[in-house]
Coordinates of C-alpha atoms (C1' of nucleotides) in Angstrom, one line a residue:
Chain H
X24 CA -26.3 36.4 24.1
X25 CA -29.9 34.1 23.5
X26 CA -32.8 36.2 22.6
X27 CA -35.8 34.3 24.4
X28 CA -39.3 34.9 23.8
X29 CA -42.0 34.2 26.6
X30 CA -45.7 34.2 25.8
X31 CA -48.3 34.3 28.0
X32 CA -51.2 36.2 28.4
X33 CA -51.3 36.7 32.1
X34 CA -48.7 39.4 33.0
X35 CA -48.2 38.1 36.5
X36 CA -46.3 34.9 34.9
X37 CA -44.7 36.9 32.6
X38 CA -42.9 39.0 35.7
X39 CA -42.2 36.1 37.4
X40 CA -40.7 34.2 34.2
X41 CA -38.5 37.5 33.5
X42 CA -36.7 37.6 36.6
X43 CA -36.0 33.9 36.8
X44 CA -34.6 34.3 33.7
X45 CA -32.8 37.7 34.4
X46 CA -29.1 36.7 33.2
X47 CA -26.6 38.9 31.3
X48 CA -26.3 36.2 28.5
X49 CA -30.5 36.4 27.9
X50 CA -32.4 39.3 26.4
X51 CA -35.9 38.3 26.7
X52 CA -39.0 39.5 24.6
X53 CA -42.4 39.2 25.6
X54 CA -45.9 38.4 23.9
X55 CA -49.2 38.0 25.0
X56 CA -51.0 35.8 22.9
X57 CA -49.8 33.7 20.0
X58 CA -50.4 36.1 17.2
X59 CA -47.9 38.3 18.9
X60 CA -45.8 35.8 19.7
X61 CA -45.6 34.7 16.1
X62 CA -44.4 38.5 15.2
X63 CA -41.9 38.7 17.6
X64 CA -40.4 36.0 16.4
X65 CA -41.0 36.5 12.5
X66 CA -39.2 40.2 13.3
X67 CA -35.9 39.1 16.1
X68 CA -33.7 36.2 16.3
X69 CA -35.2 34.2 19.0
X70 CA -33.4 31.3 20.0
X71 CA -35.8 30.0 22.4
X72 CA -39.5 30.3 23.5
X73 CA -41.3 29.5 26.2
X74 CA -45.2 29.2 25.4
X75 CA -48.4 29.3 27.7
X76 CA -50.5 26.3 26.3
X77 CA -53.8 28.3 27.8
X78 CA -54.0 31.6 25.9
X79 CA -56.5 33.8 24.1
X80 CA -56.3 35.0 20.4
X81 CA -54.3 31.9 19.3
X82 CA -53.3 29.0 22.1
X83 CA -49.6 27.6 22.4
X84 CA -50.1 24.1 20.7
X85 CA -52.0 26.0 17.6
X86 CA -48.9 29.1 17.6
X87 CA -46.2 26.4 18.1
X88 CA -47.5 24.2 15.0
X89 CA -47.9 27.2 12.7
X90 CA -44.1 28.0 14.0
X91 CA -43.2 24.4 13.4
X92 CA -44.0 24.5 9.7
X93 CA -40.9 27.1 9.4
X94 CA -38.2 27.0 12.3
X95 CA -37.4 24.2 14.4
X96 CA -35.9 26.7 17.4
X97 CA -37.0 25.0 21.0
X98 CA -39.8 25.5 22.5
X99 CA -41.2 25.1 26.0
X100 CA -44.7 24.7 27.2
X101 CA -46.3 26.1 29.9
X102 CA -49.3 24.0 31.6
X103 CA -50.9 24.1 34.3
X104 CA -51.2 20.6 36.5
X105 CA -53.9 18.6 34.8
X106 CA -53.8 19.7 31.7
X107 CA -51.7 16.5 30.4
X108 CA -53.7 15.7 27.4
X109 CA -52.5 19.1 26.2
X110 CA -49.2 18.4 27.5
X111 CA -48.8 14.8 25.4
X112 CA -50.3 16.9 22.4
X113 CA -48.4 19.1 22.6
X114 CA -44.7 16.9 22.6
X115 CA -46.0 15.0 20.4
X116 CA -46.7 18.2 18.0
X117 CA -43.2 18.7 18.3
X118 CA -42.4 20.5 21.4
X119 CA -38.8 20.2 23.2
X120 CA -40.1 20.2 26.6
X121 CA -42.0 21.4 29.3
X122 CA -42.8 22.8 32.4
X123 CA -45.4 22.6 34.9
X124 CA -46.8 25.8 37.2
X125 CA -46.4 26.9 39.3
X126 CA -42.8 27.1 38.5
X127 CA -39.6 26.0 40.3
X128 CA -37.5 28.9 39.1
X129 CA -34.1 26.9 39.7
X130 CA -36.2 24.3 36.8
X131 CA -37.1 26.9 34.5
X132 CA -33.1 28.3 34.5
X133 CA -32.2 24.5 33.7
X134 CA -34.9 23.8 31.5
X135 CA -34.1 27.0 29.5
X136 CA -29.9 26.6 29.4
X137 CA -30.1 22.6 28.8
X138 CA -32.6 23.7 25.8
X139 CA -30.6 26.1 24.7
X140 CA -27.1 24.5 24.8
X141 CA -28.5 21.6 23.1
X142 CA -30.1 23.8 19.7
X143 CA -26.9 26.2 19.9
X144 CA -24.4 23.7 20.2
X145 CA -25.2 20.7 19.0
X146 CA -26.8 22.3 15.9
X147 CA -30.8 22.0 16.7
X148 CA -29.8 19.5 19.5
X149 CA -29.5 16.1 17.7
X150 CA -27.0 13.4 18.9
X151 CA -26.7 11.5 15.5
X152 CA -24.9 10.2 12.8
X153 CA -21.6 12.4 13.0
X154 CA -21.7 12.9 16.4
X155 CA -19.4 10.5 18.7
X156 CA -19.8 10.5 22.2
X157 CA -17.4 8.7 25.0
X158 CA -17.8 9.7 28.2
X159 CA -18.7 13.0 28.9
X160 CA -16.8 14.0 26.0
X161 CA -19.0 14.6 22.8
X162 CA -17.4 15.5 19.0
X163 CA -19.5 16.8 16.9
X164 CA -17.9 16.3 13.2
X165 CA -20.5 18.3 11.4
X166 CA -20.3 21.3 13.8
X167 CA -16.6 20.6 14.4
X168 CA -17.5 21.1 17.9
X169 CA -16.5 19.1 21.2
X170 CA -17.9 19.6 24.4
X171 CA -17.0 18.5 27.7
X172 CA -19.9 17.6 30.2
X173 CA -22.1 19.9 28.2
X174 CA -19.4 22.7 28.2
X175 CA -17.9 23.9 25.5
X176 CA -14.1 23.1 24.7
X177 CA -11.8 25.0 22.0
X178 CA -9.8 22.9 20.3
X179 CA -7.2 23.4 17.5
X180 CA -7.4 21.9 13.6
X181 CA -5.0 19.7 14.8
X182 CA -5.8 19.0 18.4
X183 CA -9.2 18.3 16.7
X184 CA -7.6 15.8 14.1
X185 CA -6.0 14.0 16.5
X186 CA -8.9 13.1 18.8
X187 CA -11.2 12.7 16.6
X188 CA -9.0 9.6 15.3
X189 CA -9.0 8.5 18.5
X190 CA -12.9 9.0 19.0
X191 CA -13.6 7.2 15.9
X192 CA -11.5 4.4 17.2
X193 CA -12.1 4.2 20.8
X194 CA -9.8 1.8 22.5
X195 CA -7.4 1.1 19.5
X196 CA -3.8 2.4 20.4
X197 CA -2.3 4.4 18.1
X198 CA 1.3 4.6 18.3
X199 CA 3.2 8.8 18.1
X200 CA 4.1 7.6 14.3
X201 CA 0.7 6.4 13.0
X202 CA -1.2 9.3 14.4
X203 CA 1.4 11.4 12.9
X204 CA 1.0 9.3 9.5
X205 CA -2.3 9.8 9.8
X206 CA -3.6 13.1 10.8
X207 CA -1.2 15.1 9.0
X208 CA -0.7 12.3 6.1
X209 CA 2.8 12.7 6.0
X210 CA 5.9 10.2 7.0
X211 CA 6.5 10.9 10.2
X212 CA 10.6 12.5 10.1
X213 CA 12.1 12.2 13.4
X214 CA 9.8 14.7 15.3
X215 CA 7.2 12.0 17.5
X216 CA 7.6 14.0 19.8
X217 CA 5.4 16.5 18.4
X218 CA 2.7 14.4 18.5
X219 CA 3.5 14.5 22.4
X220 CA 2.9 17.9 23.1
X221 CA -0.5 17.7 20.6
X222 CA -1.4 14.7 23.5
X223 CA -0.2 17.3 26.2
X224 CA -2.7 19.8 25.0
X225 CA -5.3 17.7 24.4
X226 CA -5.1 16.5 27.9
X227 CA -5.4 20.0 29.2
X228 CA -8.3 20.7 27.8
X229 CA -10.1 17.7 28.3
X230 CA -8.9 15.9 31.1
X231 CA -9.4 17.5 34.7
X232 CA -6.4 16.2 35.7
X233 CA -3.7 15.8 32.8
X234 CA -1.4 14.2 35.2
X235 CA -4.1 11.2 35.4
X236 CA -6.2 11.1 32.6
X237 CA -9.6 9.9 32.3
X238 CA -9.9 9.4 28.5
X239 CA -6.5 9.5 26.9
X240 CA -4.4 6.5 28.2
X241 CA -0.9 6.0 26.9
X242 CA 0.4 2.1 26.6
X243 CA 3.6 1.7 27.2
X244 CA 6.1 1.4 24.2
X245 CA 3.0 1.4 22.4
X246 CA 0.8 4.7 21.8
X247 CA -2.2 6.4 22.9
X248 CA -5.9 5.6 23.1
X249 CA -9.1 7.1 24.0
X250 CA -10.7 4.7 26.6
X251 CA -14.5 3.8 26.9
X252 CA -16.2 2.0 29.3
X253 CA -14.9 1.6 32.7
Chain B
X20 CA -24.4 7.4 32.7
X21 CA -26.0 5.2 29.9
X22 CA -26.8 6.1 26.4
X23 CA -29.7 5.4 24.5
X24 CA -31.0 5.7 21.5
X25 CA -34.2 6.5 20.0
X26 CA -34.7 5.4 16.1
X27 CA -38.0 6.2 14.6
X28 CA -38.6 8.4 11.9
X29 CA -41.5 10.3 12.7
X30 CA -40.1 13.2 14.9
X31 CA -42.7 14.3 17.0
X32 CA -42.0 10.6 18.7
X33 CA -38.6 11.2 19.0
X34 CA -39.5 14.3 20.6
X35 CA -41.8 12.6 22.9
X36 CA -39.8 9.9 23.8
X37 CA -36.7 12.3 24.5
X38 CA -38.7 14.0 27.2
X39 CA -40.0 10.8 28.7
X40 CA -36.9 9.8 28.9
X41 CA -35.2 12.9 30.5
X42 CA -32.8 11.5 32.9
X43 CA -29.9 13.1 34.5
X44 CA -28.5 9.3 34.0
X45 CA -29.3 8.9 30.3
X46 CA -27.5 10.4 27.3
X47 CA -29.9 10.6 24.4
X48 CA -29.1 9.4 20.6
X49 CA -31.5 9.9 17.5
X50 CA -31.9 8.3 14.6
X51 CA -34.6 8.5 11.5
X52 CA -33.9 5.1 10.3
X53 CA -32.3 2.0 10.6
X54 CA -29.4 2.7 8.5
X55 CA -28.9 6.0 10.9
X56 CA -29.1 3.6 13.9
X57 CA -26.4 1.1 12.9
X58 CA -24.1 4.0 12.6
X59 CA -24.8 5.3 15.7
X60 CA -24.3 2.3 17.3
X61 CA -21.2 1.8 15.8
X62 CA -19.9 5.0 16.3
X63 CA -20.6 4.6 20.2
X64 CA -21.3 3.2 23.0
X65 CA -24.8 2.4 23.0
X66 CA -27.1 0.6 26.0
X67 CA -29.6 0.2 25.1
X68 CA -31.6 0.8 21.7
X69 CA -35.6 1.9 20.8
X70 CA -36.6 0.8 17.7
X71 CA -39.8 1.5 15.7
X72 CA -40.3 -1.5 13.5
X73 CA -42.1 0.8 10.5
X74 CA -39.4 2.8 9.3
X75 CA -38.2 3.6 5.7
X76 CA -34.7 2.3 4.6
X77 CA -34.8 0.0 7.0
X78 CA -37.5 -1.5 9.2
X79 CA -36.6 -1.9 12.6
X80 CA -36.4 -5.5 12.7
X81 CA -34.2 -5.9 9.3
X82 CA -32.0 -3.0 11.7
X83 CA -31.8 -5.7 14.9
X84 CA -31.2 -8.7 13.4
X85 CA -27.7 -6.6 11.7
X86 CA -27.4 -5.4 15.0
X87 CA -27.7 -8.9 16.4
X88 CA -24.5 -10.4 14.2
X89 CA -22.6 -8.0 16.4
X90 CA -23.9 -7.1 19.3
X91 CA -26.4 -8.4 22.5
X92 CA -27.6 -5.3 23.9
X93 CA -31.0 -4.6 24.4
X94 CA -33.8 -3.9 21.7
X95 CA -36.9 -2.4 22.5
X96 CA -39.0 -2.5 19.5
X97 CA -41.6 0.1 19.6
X98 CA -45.3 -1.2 17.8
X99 CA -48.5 0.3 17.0
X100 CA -51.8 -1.3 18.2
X101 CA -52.3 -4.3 15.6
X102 CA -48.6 -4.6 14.4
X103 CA -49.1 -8.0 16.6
X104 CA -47.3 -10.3 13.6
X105 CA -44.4 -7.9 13.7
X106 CA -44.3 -7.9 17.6
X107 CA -44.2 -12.0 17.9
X108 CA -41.3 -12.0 14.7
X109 CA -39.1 -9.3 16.3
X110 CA -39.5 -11.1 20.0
X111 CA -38.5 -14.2 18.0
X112 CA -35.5 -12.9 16.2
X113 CA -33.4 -11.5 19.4
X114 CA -35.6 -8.0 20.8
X115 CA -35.8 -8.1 24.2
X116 CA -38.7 -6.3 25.0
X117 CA -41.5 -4.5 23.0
X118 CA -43.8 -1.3 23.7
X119 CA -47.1 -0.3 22.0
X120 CA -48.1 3.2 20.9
X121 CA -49.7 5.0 22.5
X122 CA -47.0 5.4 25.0
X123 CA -47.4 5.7 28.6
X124 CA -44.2 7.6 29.7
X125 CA -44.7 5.8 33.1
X126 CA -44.4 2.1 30.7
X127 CA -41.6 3.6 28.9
X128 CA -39.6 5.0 31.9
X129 CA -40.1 1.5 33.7
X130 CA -38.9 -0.9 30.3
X131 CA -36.0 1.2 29.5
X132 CA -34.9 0.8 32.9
X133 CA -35.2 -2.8 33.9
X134 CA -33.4 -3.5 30.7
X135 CA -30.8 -1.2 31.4
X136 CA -30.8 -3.2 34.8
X137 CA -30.6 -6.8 33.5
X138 CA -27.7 -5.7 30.7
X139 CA -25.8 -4.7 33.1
X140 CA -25.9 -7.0 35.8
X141 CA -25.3 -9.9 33.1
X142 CA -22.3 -8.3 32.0
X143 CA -22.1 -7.2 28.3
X144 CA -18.7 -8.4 27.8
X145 CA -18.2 -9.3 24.4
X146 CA -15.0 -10.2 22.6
X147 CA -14.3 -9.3 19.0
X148 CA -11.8 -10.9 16.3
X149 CA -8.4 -10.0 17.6
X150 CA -8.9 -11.1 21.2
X151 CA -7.5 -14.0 22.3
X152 CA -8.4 -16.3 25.6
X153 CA -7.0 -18.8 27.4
X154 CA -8.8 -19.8 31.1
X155 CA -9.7 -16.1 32.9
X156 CA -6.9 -14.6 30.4
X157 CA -7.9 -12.2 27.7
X158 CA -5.6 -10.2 25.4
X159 CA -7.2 -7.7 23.3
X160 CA -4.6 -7.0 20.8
X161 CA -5.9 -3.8 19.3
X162 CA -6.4 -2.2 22.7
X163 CA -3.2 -4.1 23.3
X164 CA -5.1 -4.8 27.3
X165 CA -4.8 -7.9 29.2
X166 CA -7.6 -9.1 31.3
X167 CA -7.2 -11.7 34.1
X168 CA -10.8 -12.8 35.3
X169 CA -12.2 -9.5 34.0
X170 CA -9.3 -7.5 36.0
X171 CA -7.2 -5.4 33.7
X172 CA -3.7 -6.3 33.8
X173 CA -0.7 -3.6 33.1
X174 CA 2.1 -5.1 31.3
X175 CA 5.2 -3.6 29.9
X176 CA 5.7 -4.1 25.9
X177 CA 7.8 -7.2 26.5
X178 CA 5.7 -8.9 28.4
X179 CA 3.0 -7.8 26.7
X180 CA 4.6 -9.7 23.7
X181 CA 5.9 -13.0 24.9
X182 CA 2.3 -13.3 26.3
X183 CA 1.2 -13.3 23.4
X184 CA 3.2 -15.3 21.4
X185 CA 2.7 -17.8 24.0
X186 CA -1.1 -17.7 23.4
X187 CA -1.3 -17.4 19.9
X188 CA 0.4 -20.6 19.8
X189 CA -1.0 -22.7 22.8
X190 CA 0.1 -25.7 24.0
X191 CA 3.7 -25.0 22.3
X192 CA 6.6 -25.2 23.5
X193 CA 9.1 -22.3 23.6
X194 CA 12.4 -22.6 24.5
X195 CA 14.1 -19.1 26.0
X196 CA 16.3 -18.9 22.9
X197 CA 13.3 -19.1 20.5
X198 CA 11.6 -16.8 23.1
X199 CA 14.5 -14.7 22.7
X200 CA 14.4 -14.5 18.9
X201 CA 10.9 -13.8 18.4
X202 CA 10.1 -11.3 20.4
X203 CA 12.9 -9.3 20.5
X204 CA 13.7 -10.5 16.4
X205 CA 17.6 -10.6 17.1
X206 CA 19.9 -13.6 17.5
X207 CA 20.4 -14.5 21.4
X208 CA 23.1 -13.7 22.7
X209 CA 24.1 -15.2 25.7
X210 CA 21.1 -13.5 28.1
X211 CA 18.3 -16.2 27.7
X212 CA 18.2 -15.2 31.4
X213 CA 16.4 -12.0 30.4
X214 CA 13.7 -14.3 29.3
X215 CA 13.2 -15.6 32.6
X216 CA 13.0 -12.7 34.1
X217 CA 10.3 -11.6 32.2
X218 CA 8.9 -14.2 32.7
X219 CA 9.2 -14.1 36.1
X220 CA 7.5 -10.9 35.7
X221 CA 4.1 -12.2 34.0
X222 CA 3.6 -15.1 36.1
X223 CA 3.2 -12.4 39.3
X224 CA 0.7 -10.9 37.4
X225 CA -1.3 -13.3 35.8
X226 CA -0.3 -16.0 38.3
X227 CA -2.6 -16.2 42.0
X228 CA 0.7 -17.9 43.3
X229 CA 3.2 -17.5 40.9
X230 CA 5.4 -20.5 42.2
X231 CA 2.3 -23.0 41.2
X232 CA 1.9 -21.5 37.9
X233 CA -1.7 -22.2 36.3
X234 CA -0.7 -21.0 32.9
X235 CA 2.6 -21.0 31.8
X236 CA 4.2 -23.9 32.8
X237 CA 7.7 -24.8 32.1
X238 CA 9.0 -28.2 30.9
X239 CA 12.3 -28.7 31.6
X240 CA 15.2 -28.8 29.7
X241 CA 12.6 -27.6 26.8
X242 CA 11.2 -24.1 27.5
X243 CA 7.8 -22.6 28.3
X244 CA 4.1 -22.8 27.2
X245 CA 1.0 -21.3 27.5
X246 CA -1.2 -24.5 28.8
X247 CA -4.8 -24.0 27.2
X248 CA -7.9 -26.5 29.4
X249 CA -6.7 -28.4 32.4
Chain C
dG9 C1' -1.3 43.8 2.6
dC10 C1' -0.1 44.4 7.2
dA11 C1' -0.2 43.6 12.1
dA12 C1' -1.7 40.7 15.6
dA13 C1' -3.1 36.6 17.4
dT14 C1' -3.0 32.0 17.2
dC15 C1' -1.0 27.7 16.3
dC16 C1' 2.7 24.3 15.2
dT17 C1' 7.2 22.7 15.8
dT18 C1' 11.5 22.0 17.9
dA19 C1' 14.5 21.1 21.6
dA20 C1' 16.3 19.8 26.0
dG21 C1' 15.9 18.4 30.5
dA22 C1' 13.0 16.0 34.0
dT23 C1' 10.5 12.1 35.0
dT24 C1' 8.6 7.8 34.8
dT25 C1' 8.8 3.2 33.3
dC26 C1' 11.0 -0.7 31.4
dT27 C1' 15.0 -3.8 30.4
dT28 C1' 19.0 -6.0 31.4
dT29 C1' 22.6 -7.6 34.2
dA30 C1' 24.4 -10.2 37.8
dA31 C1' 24.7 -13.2 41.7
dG32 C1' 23.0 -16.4 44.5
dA33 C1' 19.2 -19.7 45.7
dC34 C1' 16.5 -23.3 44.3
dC35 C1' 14.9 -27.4 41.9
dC36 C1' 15.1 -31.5 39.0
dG37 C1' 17.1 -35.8 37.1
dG38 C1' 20.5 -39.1 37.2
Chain I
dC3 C1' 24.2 -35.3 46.3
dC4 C1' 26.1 -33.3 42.2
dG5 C1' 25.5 -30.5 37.9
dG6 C1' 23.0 -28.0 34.9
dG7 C1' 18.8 -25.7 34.3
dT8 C1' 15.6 -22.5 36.3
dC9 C1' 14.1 -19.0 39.6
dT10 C1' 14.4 -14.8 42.4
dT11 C1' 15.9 -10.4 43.7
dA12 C1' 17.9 -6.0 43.4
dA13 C1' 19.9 -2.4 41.2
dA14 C1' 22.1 -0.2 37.3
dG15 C1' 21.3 1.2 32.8
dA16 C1' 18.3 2.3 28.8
dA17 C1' 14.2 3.9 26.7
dA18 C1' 9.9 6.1 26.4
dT19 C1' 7.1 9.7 27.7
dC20 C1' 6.2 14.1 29.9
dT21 C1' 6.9 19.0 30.5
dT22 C1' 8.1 23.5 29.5
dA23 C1' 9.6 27.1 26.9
dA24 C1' 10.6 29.7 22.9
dG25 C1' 11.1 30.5 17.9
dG26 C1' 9.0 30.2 13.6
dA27 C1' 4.9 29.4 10.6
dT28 C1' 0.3 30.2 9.7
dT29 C1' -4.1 32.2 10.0
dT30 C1' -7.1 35.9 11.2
dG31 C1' -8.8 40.5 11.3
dC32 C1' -8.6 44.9 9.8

DNA sequence: GCAAATCCTTAAGATTTCTTTAAGACCCGG
DNA sequence: CCGGGTCTTAAAGAAATCTTAAGGATTTGC
């Protein structure tokens, strides 16, 4: 459940916003001017805010810098066509994204979940240093999270283990008794044929068809690997 | 789906850029700093790559010309008005293309993709320490995959060996006995006919006609070789 | 601490892929 | 044109991987 915050000061917009956004997994708060907006989200957990650049009391750039200088949650602008000075200001002032009115509504719902998934999942959204990314498959080693074209995937400590050793070295095979060696740092006695079943569950989860898998190719008398590029 | 990443350290560009950039056929990377950037890049598979050359820990150019000892794709090095000394040095040293702040997210959008567009139509393809080639014949020994003309070729663990022991030692001659030996690491016993048969098996699949052998050639009464030139 | 849920391992049979064998055809040099 | 080396083909045999299920270990939540 994502607390979302929308902030304008014409009430019409605000309807309209609300039931484009009417979803089970979104409670929304509303505020009509910066100040207010600022409150709501000093008192609630907001997750996400979408901000009407053109407002009395306190505009949208001025309440989204004051927020910036204590949360980094996403925001989106509002604007109306034309007002792209604002708009470049306003991304520049460290805004996630934007959207133009009048609204598409099927834009706003994607604008709002891709914003969302990316601060909730990805921790604040950024695809850096520990994150390793082949295909549509992303691993997040800081989160310990891995996501599957955007959706989430649960995966065991030692499900985890395992591809991440193949993530980190994408294209290498790995024979059943060095990825044994290795992810549970132990002589592998006998039992390969664990690893097997690890690979079997792996490929359930991540592949949409296990029988013929997309990222986790076996070699032949050799081992697995985690295949990027073609 | 390419993947792209942004390196500057001032965020509000990231920002900026990100949203500029918003493609359903791009896959975003950050980074703050140079040192950030290499990791990225090593970590996955990156396109394409925006650099800002005034970064701390490492200025964008020090970052392309480590990225250059390793790697051809394409640098966009990202100036502000009056950096022209940097721009000509970081043209000179391997960037591919340069754009000035202020952005227009029209330039940006347009730069990004014609570079995306000549890397890949030139083919990125290149080969690392443990790959060797002999004519349209690659073997990539830590993926353990064979290449014929750029076609990946599936080959069963013994095949897959007496290749290469053939091309690590080109121009040799083998004879089925030694073949026998070294490959398998046991004394031949009467069934150097196995050899052949292997090696029957190779030559229909790296071979166009397999009966006028362009690679490995037999010499009678010898053995077989892998023939390197013409 | 206890119960429940989750996860890991083991095992065995099924399946797929690879290797070897064998027999005959073919090719080269003398 | 004869003999030994090489090639080809098919099919049996061997090996590796896959799949499924169930028991035991570990972790989680209360």
């Amino acid at each position: 459940m994502y607390n979302i915050l929308i902030c304008d000061d014409e009430r019409d917009i605000v309807s309209a916003l609300k039931i484009y956004l009417k979803d089970d997994n979104y409670r929304l708060f509303e505020a009509a001017n910066g100040k207010e907006a600022l409150e709501v989200i000093g008192k609630n957990d907001i997750h996400l805010a979408l901000l009407d650049i053109m407002m009395p009391v306190m505009d949208g750039i001025e309440t989204m810098v004051k927020l910036r200088e204590q949360s980094n949650l996403p925001v989106i602008l509002l604007t109306a066509k034309g007002e792209d000075a604002d708009k470049v200001l306003g991304l520049n002032l460290g805004a996630d994204d934007y959207i133009t009115k009048p609204f598409n509504p099927a834009e706003v719902q994607a604008r709002v979940k891709s914003q969302l998934r990316r601060y909730m999942q990805l921790g604040s959204g950024r695809i850096g240093g520990d994150t390793l990314v082949i295909g549509g498959v992303e691993l997040d080693d800081k989160a310990k999270v891995v996501t599957l074209d955007g959706e989430s995937v649960s995966l065991t400590p030692t499900e985890y283990e395992i591809l991440k050793l193949l993530m980190q070295n994408a294209n290498q095979v790995f024979s059943p008794k060095e990825i044994y060696a290795r992810v549970w740092k132990d002589a592998p006695l006998g039992s390969e044929n664990t690893v097997a079943v690890h690979i079997r569950h792996l490929r359930e989860k991540i592949e949409i068809d296990p029988a013929a898998p997309r990222y986790i190719k076996v070699v032949w008398g050799q081992g697995y690997k985690m295949e990027r590029g073609k």
